[in-house]
mmCIF file of C-alpha atoms and ligand atoms in Angstrom:
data_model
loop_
_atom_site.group_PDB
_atom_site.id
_atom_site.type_symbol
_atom_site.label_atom_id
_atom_site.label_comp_id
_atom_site.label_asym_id
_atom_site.label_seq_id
_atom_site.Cartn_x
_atom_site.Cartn_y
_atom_site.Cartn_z
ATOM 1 C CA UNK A 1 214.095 87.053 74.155
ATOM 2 C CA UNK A 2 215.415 90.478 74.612
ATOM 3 C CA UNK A 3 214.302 93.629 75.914
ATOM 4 C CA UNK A 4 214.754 95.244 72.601
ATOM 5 C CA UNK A 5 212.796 92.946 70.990
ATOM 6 C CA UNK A 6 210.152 92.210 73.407
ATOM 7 C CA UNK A 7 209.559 95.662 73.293
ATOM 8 C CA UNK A 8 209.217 95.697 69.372
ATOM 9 C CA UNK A 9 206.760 92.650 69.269
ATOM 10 C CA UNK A 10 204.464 94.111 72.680
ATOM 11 C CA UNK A 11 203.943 97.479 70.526
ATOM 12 C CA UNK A 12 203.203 95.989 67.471
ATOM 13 C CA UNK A 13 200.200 94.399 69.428
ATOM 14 C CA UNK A 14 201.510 90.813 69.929
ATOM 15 C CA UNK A 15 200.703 88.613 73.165
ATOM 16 C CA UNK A 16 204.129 87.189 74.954
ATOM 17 C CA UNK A 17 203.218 84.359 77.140
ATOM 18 C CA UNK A 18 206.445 84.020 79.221
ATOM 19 C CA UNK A 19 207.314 80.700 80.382
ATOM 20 C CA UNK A 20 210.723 81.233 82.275
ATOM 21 C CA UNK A 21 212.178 81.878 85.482
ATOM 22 C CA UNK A 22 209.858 84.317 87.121
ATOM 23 C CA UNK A 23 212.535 86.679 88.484
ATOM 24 C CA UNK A 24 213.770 86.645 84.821
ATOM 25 C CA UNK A 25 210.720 87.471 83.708
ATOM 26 C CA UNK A 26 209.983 90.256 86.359
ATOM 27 C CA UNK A 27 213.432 91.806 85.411
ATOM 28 C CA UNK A 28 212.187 91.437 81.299
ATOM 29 C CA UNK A 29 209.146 94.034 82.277
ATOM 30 C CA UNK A 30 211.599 96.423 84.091
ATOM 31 C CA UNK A 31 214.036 96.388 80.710
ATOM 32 C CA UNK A 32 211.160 96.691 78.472
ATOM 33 C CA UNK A 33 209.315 99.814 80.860
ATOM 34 C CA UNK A 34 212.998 101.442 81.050
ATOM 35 C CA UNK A 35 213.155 101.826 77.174
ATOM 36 C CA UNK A 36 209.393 103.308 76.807
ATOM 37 C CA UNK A 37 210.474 105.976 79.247
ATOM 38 C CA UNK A 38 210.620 109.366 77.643
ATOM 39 C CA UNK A 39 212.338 112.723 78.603
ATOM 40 C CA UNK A 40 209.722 115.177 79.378
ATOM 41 C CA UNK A 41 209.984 118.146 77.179
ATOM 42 C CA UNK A 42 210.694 121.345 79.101
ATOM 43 C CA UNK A 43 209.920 123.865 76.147
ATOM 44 C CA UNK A 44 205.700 123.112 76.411
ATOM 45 C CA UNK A 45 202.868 124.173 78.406
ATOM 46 C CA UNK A 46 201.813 122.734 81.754
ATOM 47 C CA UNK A 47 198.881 121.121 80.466
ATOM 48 C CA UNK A 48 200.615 119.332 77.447
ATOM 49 C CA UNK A 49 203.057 118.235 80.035
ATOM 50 C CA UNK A 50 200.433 116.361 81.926
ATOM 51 C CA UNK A 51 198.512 115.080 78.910
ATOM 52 C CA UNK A 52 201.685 113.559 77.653
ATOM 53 C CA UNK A 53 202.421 112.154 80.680
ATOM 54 C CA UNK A 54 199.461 110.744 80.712
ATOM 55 C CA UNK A 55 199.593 109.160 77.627
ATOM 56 C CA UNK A 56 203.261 107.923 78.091
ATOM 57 C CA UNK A 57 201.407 105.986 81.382
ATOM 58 C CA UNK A 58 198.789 105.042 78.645
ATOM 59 C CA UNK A 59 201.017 103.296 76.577
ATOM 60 C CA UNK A 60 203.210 101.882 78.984
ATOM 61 C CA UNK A 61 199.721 100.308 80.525
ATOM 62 C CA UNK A 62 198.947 99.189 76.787
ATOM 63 C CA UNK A 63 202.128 97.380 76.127
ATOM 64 C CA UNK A 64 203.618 95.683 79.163
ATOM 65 C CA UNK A 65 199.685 94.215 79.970
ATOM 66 C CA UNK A 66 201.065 92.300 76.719
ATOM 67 C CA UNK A 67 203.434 90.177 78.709
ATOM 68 C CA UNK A 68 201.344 87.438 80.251
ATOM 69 C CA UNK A 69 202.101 84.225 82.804
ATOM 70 C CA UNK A 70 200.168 81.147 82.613
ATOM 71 C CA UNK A 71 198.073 80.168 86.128
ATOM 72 C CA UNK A 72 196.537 76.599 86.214
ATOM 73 C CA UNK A 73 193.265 76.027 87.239
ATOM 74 C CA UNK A 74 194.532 76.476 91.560
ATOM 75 C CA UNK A 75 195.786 79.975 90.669
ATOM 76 C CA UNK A 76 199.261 78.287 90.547
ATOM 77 C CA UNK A 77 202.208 79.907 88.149
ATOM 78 C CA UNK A 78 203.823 77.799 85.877
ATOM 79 C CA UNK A 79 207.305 79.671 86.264
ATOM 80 C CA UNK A 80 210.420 78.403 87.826
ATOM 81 C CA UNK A 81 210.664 80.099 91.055
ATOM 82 C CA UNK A 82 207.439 82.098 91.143
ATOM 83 C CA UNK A 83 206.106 83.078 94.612
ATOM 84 C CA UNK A 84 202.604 82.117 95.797
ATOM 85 C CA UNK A 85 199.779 83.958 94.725
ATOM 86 C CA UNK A 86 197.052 81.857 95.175
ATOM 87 C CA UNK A 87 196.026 84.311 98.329
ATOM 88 C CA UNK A 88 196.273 87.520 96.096
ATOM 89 C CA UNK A 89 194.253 85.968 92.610
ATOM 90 C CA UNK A 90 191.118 84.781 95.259
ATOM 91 C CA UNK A 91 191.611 88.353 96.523
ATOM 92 C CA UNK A 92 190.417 90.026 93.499
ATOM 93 C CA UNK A 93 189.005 87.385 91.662
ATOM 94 C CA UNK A 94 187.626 85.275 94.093
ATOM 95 C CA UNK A 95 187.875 81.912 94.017
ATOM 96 C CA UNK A 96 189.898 79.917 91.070
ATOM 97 C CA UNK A 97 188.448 79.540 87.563
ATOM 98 C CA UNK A 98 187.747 75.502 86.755
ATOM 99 C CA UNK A 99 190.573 75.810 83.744
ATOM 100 C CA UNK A 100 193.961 77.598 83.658
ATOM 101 C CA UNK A 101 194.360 81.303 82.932
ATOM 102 C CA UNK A 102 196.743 83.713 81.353
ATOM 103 C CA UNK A 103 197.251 86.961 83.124
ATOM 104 C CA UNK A 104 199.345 89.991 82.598
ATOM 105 C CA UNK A 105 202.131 89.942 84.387
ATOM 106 C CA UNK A 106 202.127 93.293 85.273
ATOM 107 C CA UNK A 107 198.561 93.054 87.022
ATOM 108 C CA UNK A 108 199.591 90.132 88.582
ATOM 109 C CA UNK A 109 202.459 92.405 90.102
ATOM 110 C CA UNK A 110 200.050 94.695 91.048
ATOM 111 C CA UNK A 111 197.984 92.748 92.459
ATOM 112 C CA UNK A 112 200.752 90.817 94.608
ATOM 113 C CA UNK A 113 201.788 94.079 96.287
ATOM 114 C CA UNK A 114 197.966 95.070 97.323
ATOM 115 C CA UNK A 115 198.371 91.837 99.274
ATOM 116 C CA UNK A 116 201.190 92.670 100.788
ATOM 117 C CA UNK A 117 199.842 96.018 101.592
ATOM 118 C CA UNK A 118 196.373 94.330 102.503
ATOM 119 C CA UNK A 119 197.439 92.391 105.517
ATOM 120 C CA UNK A 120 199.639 94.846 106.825
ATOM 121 C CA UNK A 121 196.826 97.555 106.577
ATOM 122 C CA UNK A 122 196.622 101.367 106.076
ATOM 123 C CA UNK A 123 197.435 103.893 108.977
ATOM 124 C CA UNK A 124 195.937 107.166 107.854
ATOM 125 C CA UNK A 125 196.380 109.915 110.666
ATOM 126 C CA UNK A 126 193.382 110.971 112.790
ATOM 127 C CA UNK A 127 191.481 107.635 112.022
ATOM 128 C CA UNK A 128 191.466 105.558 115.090
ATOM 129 C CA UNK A 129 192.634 101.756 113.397
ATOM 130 C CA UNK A 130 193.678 100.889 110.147
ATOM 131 C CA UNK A 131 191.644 100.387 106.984
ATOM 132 C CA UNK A 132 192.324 97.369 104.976
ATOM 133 C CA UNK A 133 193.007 98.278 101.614
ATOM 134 C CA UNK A 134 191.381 96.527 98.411
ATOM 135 C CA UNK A 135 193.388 96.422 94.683
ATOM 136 C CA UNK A 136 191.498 98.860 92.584
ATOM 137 C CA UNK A 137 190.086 101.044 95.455
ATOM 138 C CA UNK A 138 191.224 104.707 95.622
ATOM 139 C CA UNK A 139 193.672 104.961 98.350
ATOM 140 C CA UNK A 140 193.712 107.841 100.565
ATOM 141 C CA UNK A 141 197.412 108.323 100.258
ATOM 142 C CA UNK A 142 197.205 112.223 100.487
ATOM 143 C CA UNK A 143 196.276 113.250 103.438
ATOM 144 C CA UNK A 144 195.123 116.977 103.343
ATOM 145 C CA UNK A 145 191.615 116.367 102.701
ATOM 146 C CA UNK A 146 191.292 114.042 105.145
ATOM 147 C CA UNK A 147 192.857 116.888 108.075
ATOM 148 C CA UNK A 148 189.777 119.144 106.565
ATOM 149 C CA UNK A 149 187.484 116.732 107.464
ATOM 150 C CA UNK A 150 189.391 115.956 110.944
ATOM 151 C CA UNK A 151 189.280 119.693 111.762
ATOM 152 C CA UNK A 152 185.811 120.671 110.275
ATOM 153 C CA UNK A 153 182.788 121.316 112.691
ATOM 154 C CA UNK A 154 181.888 118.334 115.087
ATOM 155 C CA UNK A 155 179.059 115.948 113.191
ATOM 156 C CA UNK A 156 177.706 114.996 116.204
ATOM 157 C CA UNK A 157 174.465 113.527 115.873
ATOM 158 C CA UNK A 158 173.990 113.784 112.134
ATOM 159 C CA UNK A 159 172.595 112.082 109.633
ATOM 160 C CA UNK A 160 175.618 111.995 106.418
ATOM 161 C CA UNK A 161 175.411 111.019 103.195
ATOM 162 C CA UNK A 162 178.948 110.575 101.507
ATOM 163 C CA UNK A 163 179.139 110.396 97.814
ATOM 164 C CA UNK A 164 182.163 108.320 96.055
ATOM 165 C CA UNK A 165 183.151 106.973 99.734
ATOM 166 C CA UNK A 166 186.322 104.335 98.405
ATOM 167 C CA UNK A 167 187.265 102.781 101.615
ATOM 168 C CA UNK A 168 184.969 104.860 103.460
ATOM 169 C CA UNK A 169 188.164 106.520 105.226
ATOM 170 C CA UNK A 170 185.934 110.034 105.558
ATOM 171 C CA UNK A 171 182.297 108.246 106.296
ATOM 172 C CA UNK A 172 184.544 106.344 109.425
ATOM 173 C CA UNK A 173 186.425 109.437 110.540
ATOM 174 C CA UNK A 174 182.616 110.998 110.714
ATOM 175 C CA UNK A 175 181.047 108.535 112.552
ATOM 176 C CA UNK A 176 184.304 107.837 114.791
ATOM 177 C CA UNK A 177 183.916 111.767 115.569
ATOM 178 C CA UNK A 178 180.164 111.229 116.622
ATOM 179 C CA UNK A 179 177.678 111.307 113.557
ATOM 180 C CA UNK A 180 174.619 109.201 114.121
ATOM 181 C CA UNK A 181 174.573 106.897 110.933
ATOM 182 C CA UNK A 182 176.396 107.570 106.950
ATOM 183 C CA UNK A 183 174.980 106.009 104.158
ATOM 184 C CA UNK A 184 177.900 106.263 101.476
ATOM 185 C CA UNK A 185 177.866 105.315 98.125
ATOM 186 C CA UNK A 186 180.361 104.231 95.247
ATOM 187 C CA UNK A 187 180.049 103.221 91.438
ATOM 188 C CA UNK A 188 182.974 101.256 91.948
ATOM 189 C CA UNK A 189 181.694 97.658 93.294
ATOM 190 C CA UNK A 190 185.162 96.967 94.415
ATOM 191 C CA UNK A 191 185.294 100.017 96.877
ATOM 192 C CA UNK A 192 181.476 98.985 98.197
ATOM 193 C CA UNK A 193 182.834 95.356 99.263
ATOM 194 C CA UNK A 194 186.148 97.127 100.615
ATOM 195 C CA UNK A 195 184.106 99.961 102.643
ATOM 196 C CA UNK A 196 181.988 97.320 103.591
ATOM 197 C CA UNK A 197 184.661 95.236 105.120
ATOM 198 C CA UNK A 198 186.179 98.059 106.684
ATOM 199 C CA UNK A 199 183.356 99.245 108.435
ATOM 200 C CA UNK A 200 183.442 96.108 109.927
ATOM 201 C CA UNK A 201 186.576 95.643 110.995
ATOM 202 C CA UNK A 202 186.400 98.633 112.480
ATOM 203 C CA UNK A 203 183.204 98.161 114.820
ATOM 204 C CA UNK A 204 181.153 100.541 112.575
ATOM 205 C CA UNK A 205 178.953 98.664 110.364
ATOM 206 C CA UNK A 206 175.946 99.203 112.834
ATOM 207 C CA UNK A 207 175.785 102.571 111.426
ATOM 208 C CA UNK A 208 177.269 102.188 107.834
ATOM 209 C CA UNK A 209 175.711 101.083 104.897
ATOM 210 C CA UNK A 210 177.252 101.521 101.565
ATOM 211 C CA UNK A 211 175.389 100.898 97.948
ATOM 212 C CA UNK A 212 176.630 100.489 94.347
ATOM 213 C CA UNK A 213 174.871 103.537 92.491
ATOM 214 C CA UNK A 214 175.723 106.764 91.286
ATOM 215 C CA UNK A 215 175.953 110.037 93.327
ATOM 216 C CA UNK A 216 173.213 110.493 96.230
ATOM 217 C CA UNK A 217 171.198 107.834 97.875
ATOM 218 C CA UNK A 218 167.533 108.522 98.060
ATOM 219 C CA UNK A 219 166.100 110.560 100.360
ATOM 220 C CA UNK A 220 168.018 113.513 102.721
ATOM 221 C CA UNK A 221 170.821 114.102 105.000
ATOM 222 C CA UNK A 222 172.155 116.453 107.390
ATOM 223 C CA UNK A 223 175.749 116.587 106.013
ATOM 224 C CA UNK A 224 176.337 115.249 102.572
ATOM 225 C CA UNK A 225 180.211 115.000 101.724
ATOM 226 C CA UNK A 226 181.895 114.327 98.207
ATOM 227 C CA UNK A 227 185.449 113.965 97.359
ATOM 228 C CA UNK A 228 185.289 113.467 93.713
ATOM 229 C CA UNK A 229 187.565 112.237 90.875
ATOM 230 C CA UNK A 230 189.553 115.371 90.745
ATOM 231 C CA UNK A 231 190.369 115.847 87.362
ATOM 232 C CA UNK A 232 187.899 116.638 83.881
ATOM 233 C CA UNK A 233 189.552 114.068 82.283
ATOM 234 C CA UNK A 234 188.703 111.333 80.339
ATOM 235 C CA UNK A 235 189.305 107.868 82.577
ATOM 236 C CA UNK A 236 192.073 105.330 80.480
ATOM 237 C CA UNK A 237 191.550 102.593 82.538
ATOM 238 C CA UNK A 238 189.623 101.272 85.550
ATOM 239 C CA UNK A 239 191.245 102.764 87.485
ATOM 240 C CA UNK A 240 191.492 106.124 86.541
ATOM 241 C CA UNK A 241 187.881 106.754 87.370
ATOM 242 C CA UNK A 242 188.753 107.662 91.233
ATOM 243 C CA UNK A 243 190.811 110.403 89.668
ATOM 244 C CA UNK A 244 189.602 111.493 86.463
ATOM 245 C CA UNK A 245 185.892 112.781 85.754
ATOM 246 C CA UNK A 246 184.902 113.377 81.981
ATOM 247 C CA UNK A 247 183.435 116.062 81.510
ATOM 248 C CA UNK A 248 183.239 117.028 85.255
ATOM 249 C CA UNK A 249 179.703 115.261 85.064
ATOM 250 C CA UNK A 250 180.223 113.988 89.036
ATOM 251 C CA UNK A 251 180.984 117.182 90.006
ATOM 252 C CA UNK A 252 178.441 118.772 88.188
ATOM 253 C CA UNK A 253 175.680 116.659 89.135
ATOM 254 C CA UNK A 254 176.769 116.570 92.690
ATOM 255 C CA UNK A 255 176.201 120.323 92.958
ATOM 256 C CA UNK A 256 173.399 120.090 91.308
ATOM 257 C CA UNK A 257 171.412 117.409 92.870
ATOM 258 C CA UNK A 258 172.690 118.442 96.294
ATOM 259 C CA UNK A 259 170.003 120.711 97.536
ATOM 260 C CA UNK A 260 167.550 118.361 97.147
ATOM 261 C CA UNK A 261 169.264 115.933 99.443
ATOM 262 C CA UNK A 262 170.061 118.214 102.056
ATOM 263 C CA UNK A 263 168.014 118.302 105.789
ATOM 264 C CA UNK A 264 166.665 122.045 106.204
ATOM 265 C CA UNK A 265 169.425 123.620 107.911
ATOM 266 C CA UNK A 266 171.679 120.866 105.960
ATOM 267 C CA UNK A 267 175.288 121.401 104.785
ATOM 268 C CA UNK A 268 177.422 119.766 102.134
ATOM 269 C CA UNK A 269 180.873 119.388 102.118
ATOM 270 C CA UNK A 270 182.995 119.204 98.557
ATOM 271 C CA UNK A 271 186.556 118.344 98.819
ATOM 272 C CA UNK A 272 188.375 120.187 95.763
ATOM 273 C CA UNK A 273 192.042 120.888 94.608
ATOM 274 C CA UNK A 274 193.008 123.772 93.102
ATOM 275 C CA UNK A 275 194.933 121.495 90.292
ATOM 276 C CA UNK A 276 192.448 121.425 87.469
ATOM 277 C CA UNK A 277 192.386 125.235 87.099
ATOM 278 C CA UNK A 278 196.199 125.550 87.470
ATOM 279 C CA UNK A 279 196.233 122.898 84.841
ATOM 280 C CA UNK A 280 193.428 125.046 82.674
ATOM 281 C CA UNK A 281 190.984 122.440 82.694
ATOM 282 C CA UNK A 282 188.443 123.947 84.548
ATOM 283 C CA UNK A 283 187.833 128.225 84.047
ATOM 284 C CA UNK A 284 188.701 129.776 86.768
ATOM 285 C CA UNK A 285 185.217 130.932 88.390
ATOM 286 C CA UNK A 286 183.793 127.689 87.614
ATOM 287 C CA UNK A 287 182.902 126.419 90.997
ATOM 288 C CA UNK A 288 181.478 129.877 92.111
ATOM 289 C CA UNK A 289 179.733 129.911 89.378
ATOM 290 C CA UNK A 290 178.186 126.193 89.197
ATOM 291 C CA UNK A 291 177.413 126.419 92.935
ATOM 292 C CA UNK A 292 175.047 129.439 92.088
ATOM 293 C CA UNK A 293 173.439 127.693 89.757
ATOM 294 C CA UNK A 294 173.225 125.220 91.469
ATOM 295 C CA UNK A 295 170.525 127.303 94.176
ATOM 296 C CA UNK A 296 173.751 127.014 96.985
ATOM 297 C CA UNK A 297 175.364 129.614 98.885
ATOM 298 C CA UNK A 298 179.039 129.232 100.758
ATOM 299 C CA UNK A 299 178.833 128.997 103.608
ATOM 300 C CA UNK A 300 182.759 128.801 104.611
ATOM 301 C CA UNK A 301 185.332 127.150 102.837
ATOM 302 C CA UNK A 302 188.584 126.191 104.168
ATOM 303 C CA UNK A 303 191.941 125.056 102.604
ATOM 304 C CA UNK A 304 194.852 122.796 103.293
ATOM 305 C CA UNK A 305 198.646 123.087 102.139
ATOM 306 C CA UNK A 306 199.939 120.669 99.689
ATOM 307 C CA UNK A 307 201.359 117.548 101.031
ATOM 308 C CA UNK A 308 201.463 115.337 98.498
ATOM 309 C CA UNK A 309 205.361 114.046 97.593
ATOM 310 C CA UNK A 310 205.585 115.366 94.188
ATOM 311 C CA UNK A 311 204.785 118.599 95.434
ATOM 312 C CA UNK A 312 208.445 118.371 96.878
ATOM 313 C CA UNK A 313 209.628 116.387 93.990
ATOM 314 C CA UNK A 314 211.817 118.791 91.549
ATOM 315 C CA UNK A 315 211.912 116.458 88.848
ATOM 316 C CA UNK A 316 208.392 116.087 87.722
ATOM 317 C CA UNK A 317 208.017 118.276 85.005
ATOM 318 C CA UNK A 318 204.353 119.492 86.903
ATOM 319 C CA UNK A 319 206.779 120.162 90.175
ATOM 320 C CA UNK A 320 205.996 124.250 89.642
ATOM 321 C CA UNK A 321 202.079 123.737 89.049
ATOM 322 C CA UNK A 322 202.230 121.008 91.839
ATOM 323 C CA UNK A 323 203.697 123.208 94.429
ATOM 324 C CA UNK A 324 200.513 126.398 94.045
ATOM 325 C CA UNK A 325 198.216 123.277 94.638
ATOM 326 C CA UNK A 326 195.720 123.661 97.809
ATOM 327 C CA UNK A 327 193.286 121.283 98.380
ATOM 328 C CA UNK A 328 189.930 123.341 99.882
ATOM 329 C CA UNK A 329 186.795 122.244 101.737
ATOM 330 C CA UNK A 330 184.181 124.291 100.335
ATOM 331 C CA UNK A 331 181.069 123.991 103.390
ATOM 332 C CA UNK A 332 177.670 124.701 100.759
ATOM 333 C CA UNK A 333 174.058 124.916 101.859
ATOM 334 C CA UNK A 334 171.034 125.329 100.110
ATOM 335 C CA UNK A 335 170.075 128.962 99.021
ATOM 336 C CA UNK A 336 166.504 128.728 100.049
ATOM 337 C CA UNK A 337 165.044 126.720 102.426
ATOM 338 C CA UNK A 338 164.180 122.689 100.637
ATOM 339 C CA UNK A 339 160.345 122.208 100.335
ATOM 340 C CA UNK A 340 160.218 118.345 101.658
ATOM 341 C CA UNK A 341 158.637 116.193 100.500
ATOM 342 C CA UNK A 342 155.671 113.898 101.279
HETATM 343 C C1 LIG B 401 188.893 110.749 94.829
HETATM 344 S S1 LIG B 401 188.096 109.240 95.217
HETATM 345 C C2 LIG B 401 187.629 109.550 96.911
HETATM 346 C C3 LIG B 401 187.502 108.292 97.751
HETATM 347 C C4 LIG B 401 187.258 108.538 99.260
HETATM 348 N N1 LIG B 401 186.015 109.245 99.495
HETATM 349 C C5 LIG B 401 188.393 109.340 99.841
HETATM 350 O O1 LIG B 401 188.178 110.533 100.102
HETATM 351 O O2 LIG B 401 189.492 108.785 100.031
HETATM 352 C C6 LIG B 401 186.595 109.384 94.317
HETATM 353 C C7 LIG B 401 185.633 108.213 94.507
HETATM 354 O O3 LIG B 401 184.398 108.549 93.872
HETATM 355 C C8 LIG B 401 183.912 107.444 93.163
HETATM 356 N N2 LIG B 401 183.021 107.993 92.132
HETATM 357 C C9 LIG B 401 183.341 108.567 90.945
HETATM 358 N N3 LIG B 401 182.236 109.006 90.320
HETATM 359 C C10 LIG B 401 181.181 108.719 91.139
HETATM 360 C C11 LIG B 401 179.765 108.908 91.049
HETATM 361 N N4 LIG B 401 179.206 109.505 89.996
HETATM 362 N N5 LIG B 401 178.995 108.455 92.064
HETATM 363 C C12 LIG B 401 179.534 107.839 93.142
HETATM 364 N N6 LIG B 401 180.869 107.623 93.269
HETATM 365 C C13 LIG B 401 181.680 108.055 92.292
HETATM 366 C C14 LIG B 401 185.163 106.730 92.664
HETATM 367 O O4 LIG B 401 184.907 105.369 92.381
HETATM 368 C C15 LIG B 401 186.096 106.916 93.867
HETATM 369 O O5 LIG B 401 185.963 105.868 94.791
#
């Protein structure tokens, strides 16, 4: 079977269970991804630009999931040649399913390199030892937001909440720079086992606890920190939702429900790129406006330069927008003193 043709049957919406050689079939995926690859068109706007990028990564996602291997019931590949990935299936998937499985190949690719990248483990400057990344958990890869953190005022002592926390690289840099306890929390379950683990491995679980819910644990913190999904966007897949936010609704409602979580005298901390109003997603004015609203003043708010590769990388047709990008930490407290509660 062809490129051509596999990539004629895939978009129709056919299933390919390939049965070959496994470097054959790894090289058949390539082929097929080279010929959905489209030219980005210079002559529209910035924001059409990303959505079609977007979408091109859509469909790409779409049809090369369509190209599946066949694992027996000991996570074993039926391919000629294929490489162990017994290790990487229990990883994500835990332990094997009684029968035989087909998988996307593409996944399974996926899932082979967080593996790799698993047991060699994630230096991320300014944490003291490395985090153990999970497949599917929001990597902290760019690493201005995390130097606002490093440099902000010392948490010594404080109670922190931290909303969205992934690995939990920000909750650990907090507690490694002195704050009493974080309770963090996550809607994605994978990132609460792989915070969980990390705090761990890391000699801070004493102090960290990390629950599957939705914005704010109960109760009230000294210091409540947020890096959200960036972008109001809607999420295609999974894992999109570390990066895209429909409707803004997690930024939103973190704003909102943030003075009542807040200690008197309590501070939150928002991590937020600039991109989304470059983009025209988000009016600018929003934020100033939504933390009013919200019954929160600024108290400071600091800002990083852009680091991030494809700021420097000329041939991404967002490498203009990319390059005004600043990622700021935006310190908010509550207007008016918080009645507590009972
Ligand atoms: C941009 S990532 C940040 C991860 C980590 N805090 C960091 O800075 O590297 C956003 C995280 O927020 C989580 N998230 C998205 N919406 C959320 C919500 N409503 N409540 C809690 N977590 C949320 C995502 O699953 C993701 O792990």
């Amino acid at each position: 079977l062809g490129a051509k043709e596999a990539l004629t049957r895939l978009a129709a919406g056919e299933w390919l269970l390939f049965e070959g050689d496994f470097h054959l079939g790894r090289q058949l995926l390539l082929s097929v991804q080279r010929r959905l690859e489209k030219k980005p068109d210079p002559s529209v706007t910035p924001l059409a630009a990303f959505r079609a990028q977007r979408q091109a990564r859509h469909e790409e996602h779409r049809v090369l999931g369509r190209l599946l291997v066949e694992l027996n019931a000991s996570y074993v590949l039926s391919n000629r040649r294929a490489p162990d990935v017994r290790q990487a299936c229990e990883e994500v998937w835990g332990p094997a399913a009684p029968e035989g499985i087909l998988v996307s190949l593409r996944e399974l690719l996926g899932m082979m390199g967080a593996a790799e990248w698993r047991r060699k483990g994630l230096s991320v400057p300014g944490l003291k030892g490395a985090l153990t990344p999970h497949y599917g958990v929001f990597s902290p890869t760019r690493h201005e937001y995390v130097s606002l953190v490093l440099a902000a005022p010392s948490p010594k002592g404080k109670t922190v909440f931290e909303v969205g926390t992934g690995m939990g690289v920000l909750s650990f840099i907090l507690l490694q720079r002195g704050a009493a306890r974080v309770v963090a929390t996550d809607v994605e379950p994978r990132a609460v086992t792989c915070a969980q683990e990390n705090a761990q491995k890391l000699g801070l679980a004493d102090r960290f606890e990390v629950r599957e819910q939705s914005l704010f644990p109960e109760g009230r913190a000294d210091l409540v920190v947020f890096n959200p999904p960036w972008l109001p966007e809607q999420p295609m897949t999974r894992l999109d939702r570390a990066v895209f936010d429909e409707g803004g609704e997690a930024l939103a409602g973190f704003l909102r429900g943030l003075p009542e979580h807040l200690t008197p005298g309590g501070e939150g901390y928002l991590l937020v790129s600039n991109f989304a109003e470059l983009l025209g997603l988000r009016p600018k004015g929003y934020l100033s406006g939504a933390i009013n609203e919200a019954g929160l003043t600024l108290k400071w708010k600091r800002a990083g330069p852009p680091s991030h590769p494809k700021a420097k990388d000329s041939a991404d047709p967002l490498h203009a927008l990319r390059r005004q990008e600043v990622t700021s930490l935006y310190c908010l407290a509550a207007a008016t003193t918080p009645r507590l509660g009972p």
